[in-house]
Coordinates of C-alpha atoms in Angstrom, one line a residue:
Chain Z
X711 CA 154.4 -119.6 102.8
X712 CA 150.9 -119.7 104.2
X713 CA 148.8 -117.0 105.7
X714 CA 147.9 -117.5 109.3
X715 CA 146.4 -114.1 109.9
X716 CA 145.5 -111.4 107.1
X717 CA 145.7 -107.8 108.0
X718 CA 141.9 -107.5 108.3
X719 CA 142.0 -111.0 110.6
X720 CA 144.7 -109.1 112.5
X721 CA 142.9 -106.4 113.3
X722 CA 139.8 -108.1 114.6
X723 CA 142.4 -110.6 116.8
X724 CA 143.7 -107.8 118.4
X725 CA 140.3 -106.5 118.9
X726 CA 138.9 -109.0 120.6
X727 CA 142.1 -109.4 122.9
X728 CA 141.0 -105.9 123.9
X729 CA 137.6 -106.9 124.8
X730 CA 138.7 -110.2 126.7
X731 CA 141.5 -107.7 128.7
X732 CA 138.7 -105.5 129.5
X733 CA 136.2 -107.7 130.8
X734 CA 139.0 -109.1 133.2
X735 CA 140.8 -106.0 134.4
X736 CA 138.3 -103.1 133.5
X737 CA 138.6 -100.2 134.8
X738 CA 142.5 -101.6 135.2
X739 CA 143.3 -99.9 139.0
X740 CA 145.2 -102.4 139.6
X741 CA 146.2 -103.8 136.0
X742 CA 149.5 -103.1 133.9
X743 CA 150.2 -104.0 130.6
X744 CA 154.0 -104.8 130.0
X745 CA 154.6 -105.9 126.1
X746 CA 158.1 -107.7 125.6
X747 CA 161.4 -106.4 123.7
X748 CA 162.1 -106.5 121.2
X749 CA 158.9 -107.7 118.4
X750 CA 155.9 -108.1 121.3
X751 CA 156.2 -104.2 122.0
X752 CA 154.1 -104.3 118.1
X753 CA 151.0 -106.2 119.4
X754 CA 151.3 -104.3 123.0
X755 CA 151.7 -100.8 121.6
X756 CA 148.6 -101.9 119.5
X757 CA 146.4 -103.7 122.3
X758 CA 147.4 -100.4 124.1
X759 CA 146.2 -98.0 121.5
X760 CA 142.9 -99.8 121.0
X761 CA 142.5 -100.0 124.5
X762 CA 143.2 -96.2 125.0
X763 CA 140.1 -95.7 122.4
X764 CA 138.2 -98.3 124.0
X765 CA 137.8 -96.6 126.9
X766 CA 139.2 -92.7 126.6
X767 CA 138.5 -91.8 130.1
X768 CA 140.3 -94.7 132.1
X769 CA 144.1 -94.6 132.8
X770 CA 146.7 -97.6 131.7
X771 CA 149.4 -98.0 132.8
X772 CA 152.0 -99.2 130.0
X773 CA 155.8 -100.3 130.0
X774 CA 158.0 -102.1 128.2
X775 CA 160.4 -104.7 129.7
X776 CA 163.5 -106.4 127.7
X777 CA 164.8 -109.9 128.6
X778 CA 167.9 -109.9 127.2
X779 CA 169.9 -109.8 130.4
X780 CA 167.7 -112.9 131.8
X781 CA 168.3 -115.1 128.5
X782 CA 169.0 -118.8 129.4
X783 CA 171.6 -119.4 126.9
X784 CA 174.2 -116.6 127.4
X785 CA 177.4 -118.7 126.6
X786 CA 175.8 -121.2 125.1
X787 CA 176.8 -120.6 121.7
X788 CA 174.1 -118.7 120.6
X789 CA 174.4 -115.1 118.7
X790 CA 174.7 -112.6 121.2
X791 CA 171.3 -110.5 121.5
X792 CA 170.9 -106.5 121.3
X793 CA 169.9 -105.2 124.7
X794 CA 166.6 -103.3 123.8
X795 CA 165.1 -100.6 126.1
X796 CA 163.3 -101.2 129.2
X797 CA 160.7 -98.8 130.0
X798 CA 158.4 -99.4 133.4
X799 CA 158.3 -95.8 135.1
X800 CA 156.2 -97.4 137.8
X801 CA 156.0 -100.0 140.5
X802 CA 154.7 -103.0 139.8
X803 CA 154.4 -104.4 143.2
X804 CA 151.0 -106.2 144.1
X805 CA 149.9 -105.3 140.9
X806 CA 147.9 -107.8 138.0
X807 CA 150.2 -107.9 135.0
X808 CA 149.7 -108.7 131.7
X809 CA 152.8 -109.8 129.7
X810 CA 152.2 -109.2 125.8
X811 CA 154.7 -111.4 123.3
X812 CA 153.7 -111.7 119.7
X813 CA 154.6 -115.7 119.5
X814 CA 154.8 -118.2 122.5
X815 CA 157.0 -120.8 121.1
X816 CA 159.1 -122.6 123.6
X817 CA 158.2 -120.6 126.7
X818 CA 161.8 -119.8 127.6
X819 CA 161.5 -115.7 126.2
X820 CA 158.2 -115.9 129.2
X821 CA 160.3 -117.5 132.1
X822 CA 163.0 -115.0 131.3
X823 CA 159.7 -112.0 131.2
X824 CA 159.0 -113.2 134.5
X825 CA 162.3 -113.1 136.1
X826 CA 163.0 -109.6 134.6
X827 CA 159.7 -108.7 135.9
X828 CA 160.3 -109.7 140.0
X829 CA 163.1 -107.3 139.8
X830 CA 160.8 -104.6 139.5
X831 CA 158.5 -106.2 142.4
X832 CA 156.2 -108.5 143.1
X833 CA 152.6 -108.7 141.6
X834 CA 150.1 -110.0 143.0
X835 CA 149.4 -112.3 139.7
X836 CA 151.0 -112.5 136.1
X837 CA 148.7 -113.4 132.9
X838 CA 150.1 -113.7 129.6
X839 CA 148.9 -112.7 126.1
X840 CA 150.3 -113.8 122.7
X841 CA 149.4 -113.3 119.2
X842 CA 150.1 -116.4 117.8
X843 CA 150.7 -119.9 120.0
X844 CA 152.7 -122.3 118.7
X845 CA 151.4 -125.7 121.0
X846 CA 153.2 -128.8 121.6
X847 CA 156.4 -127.0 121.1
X848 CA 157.0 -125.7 124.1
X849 CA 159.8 -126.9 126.7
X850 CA 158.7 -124.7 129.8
X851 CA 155.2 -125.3 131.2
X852 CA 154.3 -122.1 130.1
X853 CA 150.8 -121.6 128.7
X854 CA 148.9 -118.2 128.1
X855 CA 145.9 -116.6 129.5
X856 CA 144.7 -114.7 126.0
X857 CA 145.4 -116.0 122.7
X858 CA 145.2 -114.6 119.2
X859 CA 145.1 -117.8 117.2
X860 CA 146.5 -121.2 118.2
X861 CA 148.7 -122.6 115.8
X862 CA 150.3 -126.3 115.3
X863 CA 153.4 -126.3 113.1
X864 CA 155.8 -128.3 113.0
X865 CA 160.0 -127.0 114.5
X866 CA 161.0 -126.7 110.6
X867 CA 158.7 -124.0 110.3
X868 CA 158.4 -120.2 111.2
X869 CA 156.2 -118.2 112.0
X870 CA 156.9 -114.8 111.0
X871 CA 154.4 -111.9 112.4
X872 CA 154.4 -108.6 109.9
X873 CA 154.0 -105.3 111.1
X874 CA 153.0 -102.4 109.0
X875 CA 154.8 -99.7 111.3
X876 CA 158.1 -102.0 110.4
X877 CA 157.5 -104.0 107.4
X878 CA 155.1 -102.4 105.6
X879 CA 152.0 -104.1 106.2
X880 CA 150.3 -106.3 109.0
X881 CA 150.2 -110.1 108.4
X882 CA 151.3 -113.3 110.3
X883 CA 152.9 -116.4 108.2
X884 CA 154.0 -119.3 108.3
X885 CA 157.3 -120.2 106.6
X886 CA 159.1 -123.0 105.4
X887 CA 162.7 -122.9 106.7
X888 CA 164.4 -123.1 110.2
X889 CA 162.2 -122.8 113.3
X890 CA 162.0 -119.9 115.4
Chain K
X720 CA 176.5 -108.8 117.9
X721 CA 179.2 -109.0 119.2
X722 CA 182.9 -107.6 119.2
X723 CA 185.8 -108.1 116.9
X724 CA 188.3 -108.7 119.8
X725 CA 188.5 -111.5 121.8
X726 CA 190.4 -109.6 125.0
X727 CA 189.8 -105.5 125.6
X728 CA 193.5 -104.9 125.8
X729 CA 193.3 -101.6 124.4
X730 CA 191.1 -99.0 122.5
X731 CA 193.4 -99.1 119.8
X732 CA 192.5 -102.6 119.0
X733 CA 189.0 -101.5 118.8
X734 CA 186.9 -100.4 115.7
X735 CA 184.4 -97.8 115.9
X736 CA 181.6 -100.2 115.6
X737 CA 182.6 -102.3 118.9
X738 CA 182.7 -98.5 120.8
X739 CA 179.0 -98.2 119.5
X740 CA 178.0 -101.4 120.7
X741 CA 179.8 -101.0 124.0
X742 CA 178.1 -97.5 124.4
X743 CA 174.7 -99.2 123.3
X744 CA 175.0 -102.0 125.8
X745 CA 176.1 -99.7 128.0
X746 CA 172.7 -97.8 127.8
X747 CA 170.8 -100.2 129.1
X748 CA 173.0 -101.4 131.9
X749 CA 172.7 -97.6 133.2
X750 CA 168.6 -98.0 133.2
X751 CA 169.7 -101.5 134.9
X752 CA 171.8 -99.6 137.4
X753 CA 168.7 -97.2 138.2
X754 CA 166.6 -100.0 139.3
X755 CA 165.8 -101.2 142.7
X756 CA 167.5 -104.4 142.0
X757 CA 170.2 -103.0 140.6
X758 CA 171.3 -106.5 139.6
X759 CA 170.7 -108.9 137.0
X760 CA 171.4 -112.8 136.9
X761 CA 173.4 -112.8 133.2
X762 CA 176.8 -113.5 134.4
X763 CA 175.7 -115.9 137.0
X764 CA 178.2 -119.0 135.8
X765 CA 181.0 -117.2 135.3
X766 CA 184.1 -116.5 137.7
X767 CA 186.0 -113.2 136.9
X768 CA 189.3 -112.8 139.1
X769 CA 190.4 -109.3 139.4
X770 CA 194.4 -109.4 139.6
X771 CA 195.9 -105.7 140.3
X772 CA 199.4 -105.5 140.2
X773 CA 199.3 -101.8 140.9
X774 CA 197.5 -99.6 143.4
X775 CA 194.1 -98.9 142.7
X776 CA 191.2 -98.0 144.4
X777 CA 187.6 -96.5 141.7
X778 CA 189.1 -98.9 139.2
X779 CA 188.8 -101.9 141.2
X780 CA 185.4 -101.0 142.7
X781 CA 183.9 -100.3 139.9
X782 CA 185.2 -103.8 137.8
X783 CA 184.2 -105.1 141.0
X784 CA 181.0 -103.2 141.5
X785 CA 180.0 -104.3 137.4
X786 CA 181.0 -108.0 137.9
X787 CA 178.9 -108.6 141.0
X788 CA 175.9 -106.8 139.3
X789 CA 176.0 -109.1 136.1
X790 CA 175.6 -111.8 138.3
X791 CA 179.6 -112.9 138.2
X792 CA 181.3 -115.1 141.2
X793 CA 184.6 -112.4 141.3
X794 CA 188.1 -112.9 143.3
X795 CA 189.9 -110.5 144.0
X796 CA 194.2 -110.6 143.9
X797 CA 196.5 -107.8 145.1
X798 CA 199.7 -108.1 144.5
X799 CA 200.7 -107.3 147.7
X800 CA 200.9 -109.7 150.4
X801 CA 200.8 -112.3 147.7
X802 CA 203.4 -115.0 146.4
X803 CA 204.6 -112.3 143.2
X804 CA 206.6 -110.8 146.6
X805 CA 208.2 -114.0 146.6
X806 CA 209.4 -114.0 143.0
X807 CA 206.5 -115.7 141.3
X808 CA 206.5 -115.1 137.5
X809 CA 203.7 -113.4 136.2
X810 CA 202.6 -116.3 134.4
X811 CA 202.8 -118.6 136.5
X812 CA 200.7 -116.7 139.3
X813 CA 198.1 -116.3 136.4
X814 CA 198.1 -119.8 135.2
X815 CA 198.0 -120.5 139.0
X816 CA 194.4 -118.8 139.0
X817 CA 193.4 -119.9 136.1
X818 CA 194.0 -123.7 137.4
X819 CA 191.2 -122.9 139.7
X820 CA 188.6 -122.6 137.1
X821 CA 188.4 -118.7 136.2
X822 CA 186.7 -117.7 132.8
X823 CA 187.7 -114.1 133.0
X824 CA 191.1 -112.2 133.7
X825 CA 190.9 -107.9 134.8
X826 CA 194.2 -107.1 134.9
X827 CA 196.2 -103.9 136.1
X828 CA 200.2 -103.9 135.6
X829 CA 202.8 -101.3 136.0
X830 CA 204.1 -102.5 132.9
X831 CA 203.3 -101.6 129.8
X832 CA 202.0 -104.5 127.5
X833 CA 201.2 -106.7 130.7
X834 CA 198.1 -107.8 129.6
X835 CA 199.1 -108.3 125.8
X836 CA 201.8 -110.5 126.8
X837 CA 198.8 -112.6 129.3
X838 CA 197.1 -112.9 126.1
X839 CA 199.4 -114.8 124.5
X840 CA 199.6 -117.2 126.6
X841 CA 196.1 -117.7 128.2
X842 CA 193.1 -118.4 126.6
X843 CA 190.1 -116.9 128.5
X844 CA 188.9 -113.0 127.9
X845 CA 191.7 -110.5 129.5
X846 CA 190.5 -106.9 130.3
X847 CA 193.2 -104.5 130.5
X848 CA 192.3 -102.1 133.6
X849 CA 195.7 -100.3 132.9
X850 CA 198.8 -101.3 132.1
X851 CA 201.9 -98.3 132.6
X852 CA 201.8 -95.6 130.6
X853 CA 199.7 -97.2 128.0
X854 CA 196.6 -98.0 127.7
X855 CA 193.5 -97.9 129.9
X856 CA 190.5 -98.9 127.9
X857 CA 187.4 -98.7 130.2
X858 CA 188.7 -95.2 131.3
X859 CA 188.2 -93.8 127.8
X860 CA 185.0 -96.1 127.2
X861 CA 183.7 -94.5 130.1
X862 CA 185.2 -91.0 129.4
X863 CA 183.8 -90.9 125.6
X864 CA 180.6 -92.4 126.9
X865 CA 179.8 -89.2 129.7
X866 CA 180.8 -86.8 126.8
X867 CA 178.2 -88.4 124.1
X868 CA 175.5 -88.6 127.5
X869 CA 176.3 -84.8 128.1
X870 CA 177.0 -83.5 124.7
X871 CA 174.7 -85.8 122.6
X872 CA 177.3 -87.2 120.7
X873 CA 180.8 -87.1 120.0
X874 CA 182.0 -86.7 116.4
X875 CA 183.1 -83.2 115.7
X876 CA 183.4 -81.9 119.3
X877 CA 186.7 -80.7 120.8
X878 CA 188.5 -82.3 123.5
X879 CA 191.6 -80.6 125.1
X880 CA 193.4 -83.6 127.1
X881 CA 195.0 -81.5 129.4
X882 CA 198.3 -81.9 131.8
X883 CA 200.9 -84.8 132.3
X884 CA 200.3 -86.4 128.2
X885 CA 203.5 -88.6 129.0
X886 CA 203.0 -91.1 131.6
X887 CA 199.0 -91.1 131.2
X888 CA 197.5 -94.3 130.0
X889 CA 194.3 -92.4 130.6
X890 CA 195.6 -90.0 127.6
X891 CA 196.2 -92.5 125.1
X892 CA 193.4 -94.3 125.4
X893 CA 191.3 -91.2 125.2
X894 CA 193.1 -90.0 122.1
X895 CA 192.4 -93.7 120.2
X896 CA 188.7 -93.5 121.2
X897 CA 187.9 -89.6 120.7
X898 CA 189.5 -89.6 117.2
X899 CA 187.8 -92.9 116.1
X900 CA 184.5 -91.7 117.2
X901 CA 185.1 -88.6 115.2
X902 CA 186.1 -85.8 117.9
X903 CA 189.2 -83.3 117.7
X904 CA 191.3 -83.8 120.0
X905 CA 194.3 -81.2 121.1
X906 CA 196.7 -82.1 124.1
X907 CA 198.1 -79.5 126.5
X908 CA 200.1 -79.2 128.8
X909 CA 204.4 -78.4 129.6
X910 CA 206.3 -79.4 126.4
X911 CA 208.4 -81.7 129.2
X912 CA 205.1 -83.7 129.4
X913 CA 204.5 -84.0 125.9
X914 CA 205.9 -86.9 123.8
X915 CA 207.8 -84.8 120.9
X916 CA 205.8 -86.9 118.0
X917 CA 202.3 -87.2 119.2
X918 CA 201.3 -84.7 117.0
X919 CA 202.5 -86.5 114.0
X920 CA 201.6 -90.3 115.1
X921 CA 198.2 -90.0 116.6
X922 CA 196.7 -86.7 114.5
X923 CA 196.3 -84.7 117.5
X924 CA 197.3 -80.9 118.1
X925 CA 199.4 -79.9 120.5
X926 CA 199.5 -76.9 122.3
X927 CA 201.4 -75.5 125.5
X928 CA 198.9 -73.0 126.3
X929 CA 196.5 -74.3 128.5
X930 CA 193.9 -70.8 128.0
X931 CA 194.6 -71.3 124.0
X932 CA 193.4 -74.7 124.6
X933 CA 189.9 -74.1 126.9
X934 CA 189.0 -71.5 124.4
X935 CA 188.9 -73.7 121.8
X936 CA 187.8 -77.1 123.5
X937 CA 184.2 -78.3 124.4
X938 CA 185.5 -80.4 126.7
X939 CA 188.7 -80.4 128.8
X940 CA 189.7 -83.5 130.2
X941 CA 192.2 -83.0 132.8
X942 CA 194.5 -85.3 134.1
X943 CA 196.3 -86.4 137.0
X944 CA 200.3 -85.3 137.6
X945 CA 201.7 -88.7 137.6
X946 CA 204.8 -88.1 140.5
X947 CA 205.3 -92.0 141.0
X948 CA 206.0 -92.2 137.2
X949 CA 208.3 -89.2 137.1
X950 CA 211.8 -90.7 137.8
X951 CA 213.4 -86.8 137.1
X952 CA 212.0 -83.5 138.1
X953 CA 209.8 -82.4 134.7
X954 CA 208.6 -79.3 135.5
X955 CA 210.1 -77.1 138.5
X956 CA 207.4 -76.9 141.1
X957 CA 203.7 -78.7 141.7
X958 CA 203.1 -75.0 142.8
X959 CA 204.5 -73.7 139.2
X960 CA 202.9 -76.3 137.0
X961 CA 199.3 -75.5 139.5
X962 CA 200.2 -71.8 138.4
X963 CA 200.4 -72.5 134.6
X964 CA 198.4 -75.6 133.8
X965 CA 196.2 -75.6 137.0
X966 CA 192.1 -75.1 136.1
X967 CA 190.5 -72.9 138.3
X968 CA 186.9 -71.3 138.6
X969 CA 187.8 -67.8 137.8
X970 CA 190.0 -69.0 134.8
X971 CA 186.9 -70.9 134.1
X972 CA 184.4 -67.9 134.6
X973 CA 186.9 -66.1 132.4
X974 CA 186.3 -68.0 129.1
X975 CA 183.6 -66.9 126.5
X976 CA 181.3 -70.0 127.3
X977 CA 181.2 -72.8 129.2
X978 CA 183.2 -75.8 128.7
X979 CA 182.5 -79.4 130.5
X980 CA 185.6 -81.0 133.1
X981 CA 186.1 -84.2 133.2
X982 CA 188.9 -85.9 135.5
X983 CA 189.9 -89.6 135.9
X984 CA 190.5 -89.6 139.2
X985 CA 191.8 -89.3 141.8
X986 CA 192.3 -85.5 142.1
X987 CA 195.2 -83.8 143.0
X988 CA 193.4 -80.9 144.5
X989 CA 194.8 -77.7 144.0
X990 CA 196.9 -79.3 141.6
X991 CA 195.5 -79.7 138.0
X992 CA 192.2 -79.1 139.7
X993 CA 190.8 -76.7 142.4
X994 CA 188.1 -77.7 144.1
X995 CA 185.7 -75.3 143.3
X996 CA 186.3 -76.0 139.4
X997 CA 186.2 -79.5 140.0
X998 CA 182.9 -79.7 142.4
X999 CA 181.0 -76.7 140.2
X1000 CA 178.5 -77.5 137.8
X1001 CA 180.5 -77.9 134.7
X1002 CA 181.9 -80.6 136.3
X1003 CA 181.1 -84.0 135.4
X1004 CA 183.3 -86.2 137.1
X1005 CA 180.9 -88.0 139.4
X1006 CA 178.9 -88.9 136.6
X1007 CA 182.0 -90.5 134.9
X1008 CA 182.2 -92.7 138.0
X1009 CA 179.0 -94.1 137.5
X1010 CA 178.7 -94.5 133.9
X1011 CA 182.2 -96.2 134.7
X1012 CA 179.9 -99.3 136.0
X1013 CA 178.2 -99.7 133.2
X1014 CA 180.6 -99.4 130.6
X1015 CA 182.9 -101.8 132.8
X1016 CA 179.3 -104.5 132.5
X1017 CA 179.0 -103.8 128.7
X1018 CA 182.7 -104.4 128.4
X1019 CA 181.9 -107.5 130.3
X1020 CA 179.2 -108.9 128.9
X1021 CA 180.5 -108.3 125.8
X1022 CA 183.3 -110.4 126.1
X1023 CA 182.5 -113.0 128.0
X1024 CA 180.1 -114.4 125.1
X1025 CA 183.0 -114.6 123.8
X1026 CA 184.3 -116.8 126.2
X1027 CA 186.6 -119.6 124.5
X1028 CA 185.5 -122.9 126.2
X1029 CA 182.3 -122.2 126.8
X1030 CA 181.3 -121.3 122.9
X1031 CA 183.3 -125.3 121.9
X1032 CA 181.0 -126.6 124.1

């Protein structure tokens, strides 16, 4: 098991996300953040948080969207997923989205963001944030906007980001073992 | 995740842990159904034929309603007007659909055990949308689901089942699903419509006092009188059994506190219902209609994961 990202690194990641989101979409009119079900809602409750700090006086707007309904491979074998909640109390239409994920692997959990997302309307553009990407794995071409650290691993591996509010402390690893 | 049965054939089949994950799936399918696009794409390579043996109207809309919002190609089959008027067997107009590449079977019967007999014999996902006096599955699903939305949960609350207990697959079901979730559960209604050893085989109480009943329930589920399943008389008069077993608002407004109604549809105003109980505010009865939806998608969903063929490929 390696470290990719110590708690300390984490923080200052997530930090300078915040300042890369607010130089494009300050004073975020027309901006929405929208972190992904079920473990980017982590790094988007925290980029939210930060931001909210960042800047006390400017208003956010913040959901939550879950893909499971979109998936690509419903009946193809795979374990069936928990639907998690979806949470966007506001329209979305000809608005700048940010999607928030904690690990862009394949690009298939994005493609299924961004079908979820046109049933809430139609933005006028999408970016996407991750934490951690995982190039030349991906099978979608899929590539983010804001990245936390860029990563080359190989499909054996995992990369597995902690969180303190769920596993105790805040960390990102990679791990020996099946691919994720 | 996922359920222990391959086919919903009946709640009793069920454990309590595939109720939970029906109700939790359920969930978000209801914020699904909120949505401008009330639709969503998951179902979008699988055929569901609907075959209903028996007259049905919210039943069939609402399967029908659930399929097309997953996503699902669906056919519809009425018994009527088709070949089964002919003589067809049962299996053979089933394997007949089937033939044309279906991956799902709804099926309502006036026989009892329609759908368990199907199962044997065919291997893609069967839902049972009632089958004669025995079991309707989604109905309690949806049933158990509006009393957890409006009560917060249902372990330990009380539910009289009230009226014709005989010939209601609606009360079965229901009593299977309330007690395994953990509610009490008391039937009601005239001894005539009461099977002799519920009490005994399905750890129910039984009462013939309907105001003995609403006193002690939190919720009072009344049901239809069944006439099409009566053969002889059981009770003298509709008038009569309105008079004795019918809910009305002033018996309502009559009762320490205020108890929640909940009917499967359709009404026989005047009947087991008056109108101004069932359209007042302790009435919940629309609401059962639409969480009907999204149980019927969980249920669904659920299943067709499950889908035999598709999981060996």
């Amino acid at each position: 098991m390696k470290t990719i990202l110590s708690d300390k690194q984490l923080d200052i990641t997530i930090d300078r996300l915040c300042h890369q989101l607010i130089e494009n979409h300050f004073p975020f009119e027309n901006s929405v953040l929208i972190g992904l079900q079920p473990r980017g809602i982590y790094l988007s409750d925290r980029i939210y948080n930060n931001l909210k700090k960042l800047l006390p006086d400017t208003d956010i707007r913040y959901g939550k969207l879950d893909i499971t309904f979109y998936r690509d491979d419903f009946n193809k074998g795979n374990a069936l997923h928990v639907p998690n909640e979806t949470d966007i109390d506001f329209s979305i239409e000809n608005k700048r989205i940010v999607l928030i994920d904690d690990v862009l692997y394949t690009g298939r959990t994005t493609r299924s963001a961004l079908d979820a997302m046109l049933d809430f309307g139609r933005p006028s553009a999408v970016e996407l944030l991750v934490l951690i990407d995982r190039r030349f794995s991906r099978e979608l071409p899929i590539q983010p906007d804001y990245t936390g650290r860029t990563i080359d691993a190989f499909i054996t591996q995992k990369v597995k980001v902690l969180w303190k509010e769920r596993d105790g402390k805040d960390e990102v690893v990679l791990e020996n073992g099946t691919a994720n | 995740m996922s359920l222990s049965v391959k086919h919903l054939l009946g709640i009793r089949d069920l454990k309590r842990q595939d109720i939970e994950t029906i109700f939790q799936t359920a969930d978000q399918f209801k914020e699904v159904l909120q949505r401008p696009i009330k639709k969503v794409p998951t179902l979008r390579d699988t055929t569901i034929v609907n075959v209903f043996f028996e007259n049905s109207t919210r039943t069939r809309i609402s399967f029908e309603l659930a399929e097309k919002r997953l996503g699902a190609d669906v056919v519809n089959f009425s018994a009527s007007g088709s070949s089964v008027s002919k003589g067809e067997t049962l299996i053979d107009t089933v394997n007949n659909i089937l033939s044309m590449k279906v991956d799902m079977v709804v099926m309502r019967h006036s026989a009892s055990g329609a759908p368990h007999f199907l199962a044997k014999h065919i291997d893609v996902p069967i839902v049972n949308a009632g089958d004669g006096i025995n079991e309707h599955p989604t109905q309690a699903l949806l049933d158990a689901f509006s009393i957890r939305e409006k009560l917060g949960g249902v372990e330990g609350k009380k539910v009289a089942i009230c009226g014709d207990i005989m010939h209601s697959r609606v009360a079965l079901s229901n009593i299977y699903c309330l007690r395994k979730l953990g509610a009490e559960v008391t039937v009601v209604g005239p001894p005539t419509l009461i099977p002799k050893h519920l009490a005994a085989a399905l750890d129910v109480n039984v009462t013939y006092n309907l105001r003995e009943a609403l006193e002690w329930c939190d919720v009072a589920n009344v049901l239809r009188i069944q006439l099409e399943r009566q053969n002889t008389p059981l009770f003298s008069s509709l008038r009569e059994y309105s008079l004795v077993y019918g809910i009305n608002r002033a018996l309502l407004e009559s009762l320490n506190k205020e108890i929640v109604i909940m009917h499967p549809g359709p009404i026989n105003r005047g009947v087991e219902l008056s109108s101004d109980a069932a359209d007042s505010g302790q009435s919940i009865i629309l609401q059962q209609v639409e969480n009907g939806v999204a149980i019927r998608m969980a249920a669904l969903y659920l299943l067709s994961s499950r889908g035999g063929k598709k999981l060996e490929a």
